[in-house]
Every structure is written in C-alpha cells, then in structure tokens.
Amino acid sequence: VLTQIDHVGIAVEDLDTAVEHYRRTLGVEPTHRERIEPQGVEEVLLAVGSSFIQLLGALGPDTPVGRFLERRGPGVHHVGYRVDDVAATLDHLRGEGVELIDRTPRPGSRGTTIAFVHPNGMGGVLVELVQLPSARSE
Ligand code: CO
C-alpha cells in the first residue's frame, strides 16, 4: 500500500552549494545528512511537510549517482514512495511482472528499509520503495 510520497531524489554536483541554493530560494531547511558508503552517495534531506527533498551527491565518479551525473547532468534521479511493507510490495510487483533492481528489501538511510524498482517497469522513472523504521514488519 502506497501511503505517501516519501522523497524526490535529486542528483547534484556539489552538495553544500545545492543545500545553500535550496535554503535561499525555497526556504527549506536541511534536517538530515548521511553518507551511505555502500551506495557511494551522500544525501541531505530537506523537510517539506512530512515528505523530503533528497539531494544526492556522488562519493566518486564510479558510483550510481556519479555515473548519472556524467551521463545526464544534475536533475531528478528517482522518486521515493512510502509503503507499509516493502517486502509485500516487491512480491506484488513481481507478480505483476514489473522489473526490479532489488529482489529483496535492504537498509536505507534514516533506519528505513528500501528497495529500488527498475525504470523499465515504471515508464522511465527510477522508483524507490521506502518503509519507515516504525512500520517495519520483520
Ligand atoms: Co532515495
């Protein structure tokens, strides 16, 4: 069950510059910053209501966000949909024949559980399923 837009993930060349730009222009404040080494990314979350803008900086050129920046430049990278149960949602999508990137849920930032769905199955949009820690059903 989709409960909310969790975040919009935006790839940026320089995290600090982007955070300052968002503060000045849109008046949104950073609420969380985290390096996720296995994914080669550093993220800053800016709260908008109970959703987030997620700015993504690459930890190097040979990372998913680094390759995205090289290929397409800065811009929208993925959309995070909040769900009650990532595992159940993956099962449902698999049953619908939707191509998945993650076959099983894995840890995300903020203690969340996440999984990515391939853009091929979502009209060209990279989709991340996000389950909040409090809703974890393991
Ligand atoms: Co994300």
Tab-separated table of N, CA and C and ligand atoms in Angstrom:
chain	number	residue	atom	x	y	z
A	1	VAL	N	0.849	-1.204	0.000
A	1	VAL	CA	0.000	0.000	0.000
A	1	VAL	C	0.876	1.242	0.000
A	2	LEU	N	0.639	2.101	-0.992
A	2	LEU	CA	1.365	3.364	-1.090
A	2	LEU	C	0.712	4.364	-0.142
A	3	THR	N	1.490	4.941	0.760
A	3	THR	CA	0.882	5.830	1.747
A	3	THR	C	1.235	7.293	1.530
A	4	GLN	N	2.348	7.554	0.857
A	4	GLN	CA	2.776	8.945	0.722
A	4	GLN	C	3.959	9.038	-0.235
A	5	ILE	N	4.180	10.229	-0.809
A	5	ILE	CA	5.449	10.494	-1.477
A	5	ILE	C	6.467	10.703	-0.359
A	6	ASP	N	7.477	9.850	-0.274
A	6	ASP	CA	8.478	9.990	0.794
A	6	ASP	C	9.495	11.069	0.437
A	7	HIS	N	10.054	10.962	-0.767
A	7	HIS	CA	11.020	11.971	-1.180
A	7	HIS	C	11.200	11.994	-2.694
A	8	VAL	N	11.725	13.128	-3.157
A	8	VAL	CA	12.179	13.242	-4.536
A	8	VAL	C	13.696	13.322	-4.471
A	9	GLY	N	14.376	12.381	-5.117
A	9	GLY	CA	15.838	12.315	-5.100
A	9	GLY	C	16.406	13.106	-6.264
A	10	ILE	N	17.284	14.063	-5.955
A	10	ILE	CA	17.833	14.958	-6.974
A	10	ILE	C	19.351	14.887	-6.946
A	11	ALA	N	19.943	14.518	-8.073
A	11	ALA	CA	21.397	14.425	-8.166
A	11	ALA	C	21.997	15.812	-8.350
A	12	VAL	N	23.014	16.131	-7.547
A	12	VAL	CA	23.656	17.450	-7.624
A	12	VAL	C	25.169	17.287	-7.739
A	13	GLU	N	25.809	18.291	-8.332
A	13	GLU	CA	27.264	18.248	-8.491
A	13	GLU	C	27.962	18.505	-7.157
A	14	ASP	N	27.438	19.489	-6.397
A	14	ASP	CA	28.061	19.847	-5.129
A	14	ASP	C	26.979	19.988	-4.055
A	15	LEU	N	27.070	19.145	-3.048
A	15	LEU	CA	26.021	19.055	-2.031
A	15	LEU	C	25.853	20.356	-1.246
A	16	ASP	N	26.955	20.926	-0.783
A	16	ASP	CA	26.859	22.141	0.035
A	16	ASP	C	26.276	23.310	-0.747
A	17	THR	N	26.712	23.455	-1.997
A	17	THR	CA	26.187	24.517	-2.853
A	17	THR	C	24.686	24.331	-3.080
A	18	ALA	N	24.288	23.099	-3.313
A	18	ALA	CA	22.878	22.808	-3.579
A	18	ALA	C	22.025	23.069	-2.336
A	19	VAL	N	22.511	22.651	-1.175
A	19	VAL	CA	21.763	22.878	0.067
A	19	VAL	C	21.544	24.370	0.273
A	20	GLU	N	22.599	25.162	0.073
A	20	GLU	CA	22.502	26.604	0.251
A	20	GLU	C	21.512	27.212	-0.747
A	21	HIS	N	21.540	26.702	-1.989
A	21	HIS	CA	20.619	27.180	-3.017
A	21	HIS	C	19.167	26.914	-2.618
A	22	TYR	N	18.901	25.707	-2.135
A	22	TYR	CA	17.531	25.364	-1.724
A	22	TYR	C	17.079	26.197	-0.535
A	23	ARG	N	18.000	26.469	0.396
A	23	ARG	CA	17.659	27.311	1.556
A	23	ARG	C	17.267	28.715	1.112
A	24	ARG	N	18.115	29.298	0.272
A	24	ARG	CA	17.894	30.672	-0.176
A	24	ARG	C	16.655	30.815	-1.036
A	25	THR	N	16.486	29.912	-1.999
A	25	THR	CA	15.441	30.093	-2.997
A	25	THR	C	14.090	29.573	-2.536
A	26	LEU	N	14.084	28.437	-1.855
A	26	LEU	CA	12.807	27.812	-1.493
A	26	LEU	C	12.548	27.843	0.008
A	27	GLY	N	13.531	28.279	0.777
A	27	GLY	CA	13.321	28.408	2.214
A	27	GLY	C	13.169	27.085	2.937
A	28	VAL	N	13.728	26.016	2.374
A	28	VAL	CA	13.652	24.714	3.039
A	28	VAL	C	14.965	24.439	3.774
A	29	GLU	N	14.832	23.859	4.961
A	29	GLU	CA	15.993	23.647	5.822
A	29	GLU	C	16.430	22.179	5.818
A	30	PRO	N	17.755	21.955	5.801
A	30	PRO	CA	18.244	20.577	5.891
A	30	PRO	C	17.923	19.983	7.270
A	31	THR	N	17.440	18.739	7.284
A	31	THR	CA	17.080	18.099	8.548
A	31	THR	C	17.908	16.846	8.812
A	32	HIS	N	18.600	16.358	7.772
A	32	HIS	CA	19.339	15.107	7.957
A	32	HIS	C	20.432	15.038	6.899
A	33	ARG	N	21.629	14.591	7.327
A	33	ARG	CA	22.720	14.390	6.375
A	33	ARG	C	23.366	13.057	6.680
A	34	GLU	N	23.643	12.279	5.628
A	34	GLU	CA	24.171	10.933	5.865
A	34	GLU	C	24.990	10.462	4.676
A	35	ARG	N	26.154	9.882	4.983
A	35	ARG	CA	26.957	9.214	3.946
A	35	ARG	C	26.566	7.753	3.921
A	36	ILE	N	26.210	7.244	2.745
A	36	ILE	CA	25.866	5.833	2.610
A	36	ILE	C	26.934	5.218	1.705
A	37	GLU	N	28.016	4.768	2.353
A	37	GLU	CA	29.201	4.301	1.623
A	37	GLU	C	28.896	3.180	0.620
A	38	PRO	N	28.108	2.154	1.022
A	38	PRO	CA	27.870	1.059	0.066
A	38	PRO	C	27.189	1.528	-1.218
A	39	GLN	N	26.435	2.624	-1.137
A	39	GLN	CA	25.757	3.135	-2.331
A	39	GLN	C	26.552	4.266	-2.987
A	40	GLY	N	27.688	4.620	-2.396
A	40	GLY	CA	28.549	5.643	-2.982
A	40	GLY	C	27.921	7.014	-3.020
A	41	VAL	N	27.096	7.314	-2.015
A	41	VAL	CA	26.336	8.550	-2.070
A	41	VAL	C	26.300	9.239	-0.712
A	42	GLU	N	26.226	10.568	-0.741
A	42	GLU	CA	25.951	11.331	0.470
A	42	GLU	C	24.660	12.086	0.210
A	43	GLU	N	23.755	12.041	1.196
A	43	GLU	CA	22.453	12.670	0.981
A	43	GLU	C	22.165	13.706	2.045
A	44	VAL	N	21.407	14.723	1.638
A	44	VAL	CA	20.864	15.694	2.582
A	44	VAL	C	19.358	15.724	2.368
A	45	LEU	N	18.617	15.586	3.454
A	45	LEU	CA	17.156	15.660	3.374
A	45	LEU	C	16.701	17.028	3.829
A	46	LEU	N	15.785	17.629	3.052
A	46	LEU	CA	15.170	18.900	3.406
A	46	LEU	C	13.679	18.634	3.554
A	47	ALA	N	13.145	18.906	4.741
A	47	ALA	CA	11.747	18.546	5.013
A	47	ALA	C	10.787	19.477	4.310
A	48	VAL	N	9.772	18.884	3.680
A	48	VAL	CA	8.656	19.619	3.096
A	48	VAL	C	7.400	18.922	3.610
A	49	GLY	N	6.759	19.484	4.632
A	49	GLY	CA	5.687	18.756	5.306
A	49	GLY	C	6.271	17.481	5.891
A	50	SER	N	5.647	16.354	5.622
A	50	SER	CA	6.208	15.081	6.112
A	50	SER	C	6.909	14.318	4.995
A	51	SER	N	7.185	15.015	3.881
A	51	SER	CA	7.988	14.447	2.798
A	51	SER	C	9.329	15.173	2.757
A	52	PHE	N	10.205	14.747	1.850
A	52	PHE	CA	11.533	15.347	1.774
A	52	PHE	C	11.961	15.619	0.340
A	53	ILE	N	12.776	16.645	0.197
A	53	ILE	CA	13.631	16.768	-0.978
A	53	ILE	C	14.933	16.093	-0.570
A	54	GLN	N	15.429	15.163	-1.384
A	54	GLN	CA	16.653	14.425	-1.063
A	54	GLN	C	17.729	14.808	-2.078
A	55	LEU	N	18.682	15.619	-1.636
A	55	LEU	CA	19.785	15.990	-2.515
A	55	LEU	C	20.863	14.919	-2.423
A	56	LEU	N	21.348	14.485	-3.592
A	56	LEU	CA	22.276	13.364	-3.657
A	56	LEU	C	23.593	13.805	-4.282
A	57	GLY	N	24.668	13.663	-3.529
A	57	GLY	CA	25.992	13.932	-4.063
A	57	GLY	C	26.754	12.617	-4.205
A	58	ALA	N	27.517	12.482	-5.284
A	58	ALA	CA	28.275	11.251	-5.527
A	58	ALA	C	29.556	11.252	-4.693
A	59	LEU	N	29.913	10.089	-4.144
A	59	LEU	CA	31.177	9.959	-3.411
A	59	LEU	C	32.345	9.706	-4.356
A	60	GLY	N	32.053	9.511	-5.634
A	60	GLY	CA	33.091	9.327	-6.645
A	60	GLY	C	32.443	9.159	-7.997
A	61	PRO	N	33.251	9.230	-9.087
A	61	PRO	CA	32.679	9.130	-10.435
A	61	PRO	C	32.126	7.741	-10.747
A	62	ASP	N	32.713	6.703	-10.120
A	62	ASP	CA	32.289	5.335	-10.432
A	62	ASP	C	31.267	4.829	-9.406
A	63	THR	N	30.212	5.616	-9.230
A	63	THR	CA	29.107	5.272	-8.334
A	63	THR	C	27.819	5.500	-9.123
A	64	PRO	N	26.702	4.965	-8.661
A	64	PRO	CA	25.451	5.163	-9.425
A	64	PRO	C	25.130	6.646	-9.686
A	65	VAL	N	25.248	7.488	-8.656
A	65	VAL	CA	24.935	8.908	-8.855
A	65	VAL	C	26.033	9.593	-9.685
A	66	GLY	N	27.285	9.179	-9.485
A	66	GLY	CA	28.389	9.717	-10.281
A	66	GLY	C	28.198	9.431	-11.761
A	67	ARG	N	27.781	8.208	-12.072
A	67	ARG	CA	27.551	7.846	-13.475
A	67	ARG	C	26.331	8.581	-14.023
A	68	PHE	N	25.313	8.758	-13.188
A	68	PHE	CA	24.116	9.511	-13.607
A	68	PHE	C	24.495	10.939	-13.972
A	69	LEU	N	25.320	11.584	-13.127
A	69	LEU	CA	25.742	12.972	-13.372
A	69	LEU	C	26.545	13.060	-14.665
A	70	GLU	N	27.415	12.079	-14.883
A	70	GLU	CA	28.244	12.037	-16.081
A	70	GLU	C	27.380	11.902	-17.339
A	71	ARG	N	26.355	11.071	-17.239
A	71	ARG	CA	25.507	10.745	-18.388
A	71	ARG	C	24.482	11.841	-18.656
A	72	ARG	N	23.835	12.337	-17.588
A	72	ARG	CA	22.659	13.191	-17.781
A	72	ARG	C	22.765	14.546	-17.130
A	73	GLY	N	23.799	14.744	-16.322
A	73	GLY	CA	23.923	16.019	-15.615
A	73	GLY	C	23.002	16.031	-14.408
A	74	PRO	N	23.022	17.128	-13.638
A	74	PRO	CA	22.201	17.221	-12.440
A	74	PRO	C	20.716	17.191	-12.791
A	75	GLY	N	19.908	16.678	-11.874
A	75	GLY	CA	18.463	16.659	-12.096
A	75	GLY	C	17.783	15.576	-11.284
A	76	VAL	N	16.497	15.374	-11.564
A	76	VAL	CA	15.725	14.372	-10.821
A	76	VAL	C	16.289	12.977	-11.089
A	77	HIS	N	16.607	12.249	-10.023
A	77	HIS	CA	17.233	10.935	-10.120
A	77	HIS	C	16.232	9.816	-9.863
A	78	HIS	N	15.425	9.964	-8.806
A	78	HIS	CA	14.400	8.958	-8.514
A	78	HIS	C	13.306	9.551	-7.631
A	79	VAL	N	12.198	8.807	-7.534
A	79	VAL	CA	11.100	9.192	-6.650
A	79	VAL	C	10.943	8.100	-5.599
A	80	GLY	N	10.854	8.511	-4.333
A	80	GLY	CA	10.676	7.556	-3.235
A	80	GLY	C	9.225	7.530	-2.790
A	81	TYR	N	8.602	6.353	-2.915
A	81	TYR	CA	7.216	6.184	-2.459
A	81	TYR	C	7.217	5.465	-1.116
A	82	ARG	N	6.482	6.008	-0.146
A	82	ARG	CA	6.416	5.359	1.157
A	82	ARG	C	5.355	4.263	1.137
A	83	VAL	N	5.734	3.104	1.626
A	83	VAL	CA	4.818	1.953	1.685
A	83	VAL	C	4.832	1.365	3.096
A	84	ASP	N	3.786	0.613	3.421
A	84	ASP	CA	3.705	-0.038	4.733
A	84	ASP	C	4.695	-1.192	4.831
A	85	ASP	N	4.901	-1.882	3.706
A	85	ASP	CA	5.638	-3.135	3.738
A	85	ASP	C	6.379	-3.311	2.406
A	86	VAL	N	7.689	-3.072	2.421
A	86	VAL	CA	8.474	-3.152	1.178
A	86	VAL	C	8.453	-4.569	0.611
A	87	ALA	N	8.627	-5.569	1.480
A	87	ALA	CA	8.684	-6.967	1.008
A	87	ALA	C	7.387	-7.351	0.294
A	88	ALA	N	6.259	-6.995	0.886
A	88	ALA	CA	4.957	-7.330	0.287
A	88	ALA	C	4.769	-6.581	-1.034
A	89	THR	N	5.240	-5.332	-1.083
A	89	THR	CA	5.116	-4.544	-2.316
A	89	THR	C	5.976	-5.154	-3.427
A	90	LEU	N	7.192	-5.613	-3.068
A	90	LEU	CA	8.053	-6.281	-4.055
A	90	LEU	C	7.375	-7.544	-4.598
A	91	ASP	N	6.769	-8.314	-3.708
A	91	ASP	CA	6.062	-9.529	-4.131
A	91	ASP	C	4.952	-9.191	-5.119
A	92	HIS	N	4.211	-8.146	-4.776
A	92	HIS	CA	3.105	-7.724	-5.643
A	92	HIS	C	3.620	-7.308	-7.025
A	93	LEU	N	4.690	-6.490	-7.041
A	93	LEU	CA	5.242	-6.009	-8.311
A	93	LEU	C	5.791	-7.176	-9.131
A	94	ARG	N	6.447	-8.105	-8.454
A	94	ARG	CA	6.973	-9.289	-9.130
A	94	ARG	C	5.822	-10.047	-9.797
A	95	GLY	N	4.725	-10.173	-9.069
A	95	GLY	CA	3.535	-10.843	-9.604
A	95	GLY	C	2.954	-10.129	-10.810
A	96	GLU	N	3.161	-8.824	-10.859
A	96	GLU	CA	2.668	-8.017	-11.986
A	96	GLU	C	3.671	-8.000	-13.138
A	97	GLY	N	4.808	-8.671	-12.944
A	97	GLY	CA	5.817	-8.744	-13.998
A	97	GLY	C	6.659	-7.485	-14.132
A	98	VAL	N	6.706	-6.678	-13.084
A	98	VAL	CA	7.493	-5.447	-13.132
A	98	VAL	C	8.963	-5.757	-12.807
A	99	GLU	N	9.856	-5.231	-13.641
A	99	GLU	CA	11.286	-5.481	-13.455
A	99	GLU	C	11.800	-4.779	-12.194
A	100	LEU	N	12.513	-5.518	-11.356
A	100	LEU	CA	13.023	-4.978	-10.099
A	100	LEU	C	14.537	-4.828	-10.150
A	101	ILE	N	15.071	-3.870	-9.398
A	101	ILE	CA	16.514	-3.788	-9.204
A	101	ILE	C	16.886	-4.594	-7.962
A	102	ASP	N	16.165	-4.358	-6.866
A	102	ASP	CA	16.379	-5.123	-5.632
A	102	ASP	C	15.342	-6.231	-5.529
A	103	ARG	N	15.819	-7.458	-5.420
A	103	ARG	CA	14.901	-8.595	-5.294
A	103	ARG	C	14.357	-8.703	-3.878
A	104	THR	N	15.149	-8.203	-2.918
A	104	THR	CA	14.723	-8.234	-1.522
A	104	THR	C	14.996	-6.862	-0.900
A	105	PRO	N	14.271	-6.509	0.168
A	105	PRO	CA	14.473	-5.216	0.822
A	105	PRO	C	15.872	-5.106	1.425
A	106	ARG	N	16.394	-3.873	1.503
A	106	ARG	CA	17.697	-3.655	2.130
A	106	ARG	C	17.651	-2.368	2.947
A	107	PRO	N	18.655	-2.158	3.802
A	107	PRO	CA	18.656	-0.961	4.650
A	107	PRO	C	18.876	0.313	3.839
A	108	GLY	N	18.114	1.361	4.146
A	108	GLY	CA	18.308	2.675	3.548
A	108	GLY	C	18.799	3.649	4.607
A	109	SER	N	18.749	4.939	4.317
A	109	SER	CA	19.146	5.940	5.307
A	109	SER	C	18.036	6.105	6.343
A	110	ARG	N	18.323	6.814	7.425
A	110	ARG	CA	17.332	7.077	8.482
A	110	ARG	C	16.780	5.807	9.116
A	111	GLY	N	17.463	4.679	8.956
A	111	GLY	CA	16.945	3.441	9.529
A	111	GLY	C	15.776	2.852	8.756
A	112	THR	N	15.561	3.349	7.522
A	112	THR	CA	14.456	2.842	6.718
A	112	THR	C	14.831	1.520	6.057
A	113	THR	N	13.825	0.860	5.519
A	113	THR	CA	14.010	-0.316	4.679
A	113	THR	C	13.565	0.078	3.283
A	114	ILE	N	14.407	-0.228	2.285
A	114	ILE	CA	14.117	0.256	0.928
A	114	ILE	C	14.300	-0.834	-0.126
A	115	ALA	N	13.815	-0.567	-1.312
A	115	ALA	CA	14.114	-1.391	-2.489
A	115	ALA	C	13.876	-0.513	-3.713
A	116	PHE	N	14.705	-0.738	-4.746
A	116	PHE	CA	14.545	0.021	-5.985
A	116	PHE	C	13.849	-0.818	-7.051
A	117	VAL	N	12.971	-0.156	-7.796
A	117	VAL	CA	12.242	-0.762	-8.912
A	117	VAL	C	12.832	-0.192	-10.196
A	118	HIS	N	13.064	-1.042	-11.186
A	118	HIS	CA	13.726	-0.607	-12.424
A	118	HIS	C	12.865	0.374	-13.220
A	119	PRO	N	13.493	1.413	-13.775
A	119	PRO	CA	12.730	2.379	-14.590
A	119	PRO	C	11.992	1.728	-15.764
A	120	ASN	N	12.514	0.602	-16.259
A	120	ASN	CA	11.856	-0.097	-17.373
A	120	ASN	C	10.411	-0.479	-17.055
A	121	GLY	N	10.161	-0.746	-15.782
A	121	GLY	CA	8.816	-1.166	-15.403
A	121	GLY	C	7.951	-0.018	-14.926
A	122	MET	N	8.507	1.203	-14.919
A	122	MET	CA	7.800	2.344	-14.340
A	122	MET	C	7.846	3.560	-15.265
A	123	GLY	N	7.784	3.294	-16.562
A	123	GLY	CA	7.709	4.391	-17.524
A	123	GLY	C	8.903	5.321	-17.496
A	124	GLY	N	10.081	4.744	-17.226
A	124	GLY	CA	11.300	5.544	-17.273
A	124	GLY	C	11.651	6.222	-15.960
A	125	VAL	N	10.848	5.977	-14.923
A	125	VAL	CA	11.121	6.591	-13.616
A	125	VAL	C	11.739	5.561	-12.670
A	126	LEU	N	12.926	5.877	-12.160
A	126	LEU	CA	13.521	5.035	-11.128
A	126	LEU	C	12.726	5.246	-9.841
A	127	VAL	N	12.176	4.161	-9.304
A	127	VAL	CA	11.301	4.238	-8.124
A	127	VAL	C	11.966	3.536	-6.944
A	128	GLU	N	11.920	4.206	-5.795
A	128	GLU	CA	12.409	3.616	-4.557
A	128	GLU	C	11.215	3.412	-3.619
A	129	LEU	N	11.088	2.235	-3.087
A	129	LEU	CA	10.057	1.966	-2.076
A	129	LEU	C	10.686	2.189	-0.716
A	130	VAL	N	10.005	2.911	0.157
A	130	VAL	CA	10.557	3.287	1.462
A	130	VAL	C	9.602	2.887	2.578
A	131	GLN	N	10.130	2.107	3.498
A	131	GLN	CA	9.340	1.713	4.680
A	131	GLN	C	10.000	2.327	5.911
A	132	LEU	N	9.233	3.055	6.685
A	132	LEU	CA	9.790	3.713	7.873
A	132	LEU	C	10.119	2.687	8.961
A	133	PRO	N	11.104	3.001	9.819
A	133	PRO	CA	11.525	2.060	10.871
A	133	PRO	C	10.365	1.598	11.743
A	134	SER	N	9.460	2.517	12.088
A	134	SER	CA	8.352	2.179	12.988
A	134	SER	C	7.370	1.212	12.360
A	135	ALA	N	7.373	1.189	11.016
A	135	ALA	CA	6.416	0.348	10.318
A	135	ALA	C	7.029	-1.006	9.924
A	136	ARG	N	8.293	-1.219	10.319
A	136	ARG	CA	8.983	-2.434	9.904
A	136	ARG	C	8.279	-3.678	10.430
A	137	SER	N	8.145	-4.655	9.565
A	137	SER	CA	7.330	-5.820	9.938
A	137	SER	C	8.164	-7.088	10.117
A	138	GLU	N	9.505	-6.903	10.246
A	138	GLU	CA	10.364	-8.094	10.380
A	138	GLU	C	10.300	-8.644	11.806
B	1	CO	CO	16.083	7.905	-2.203
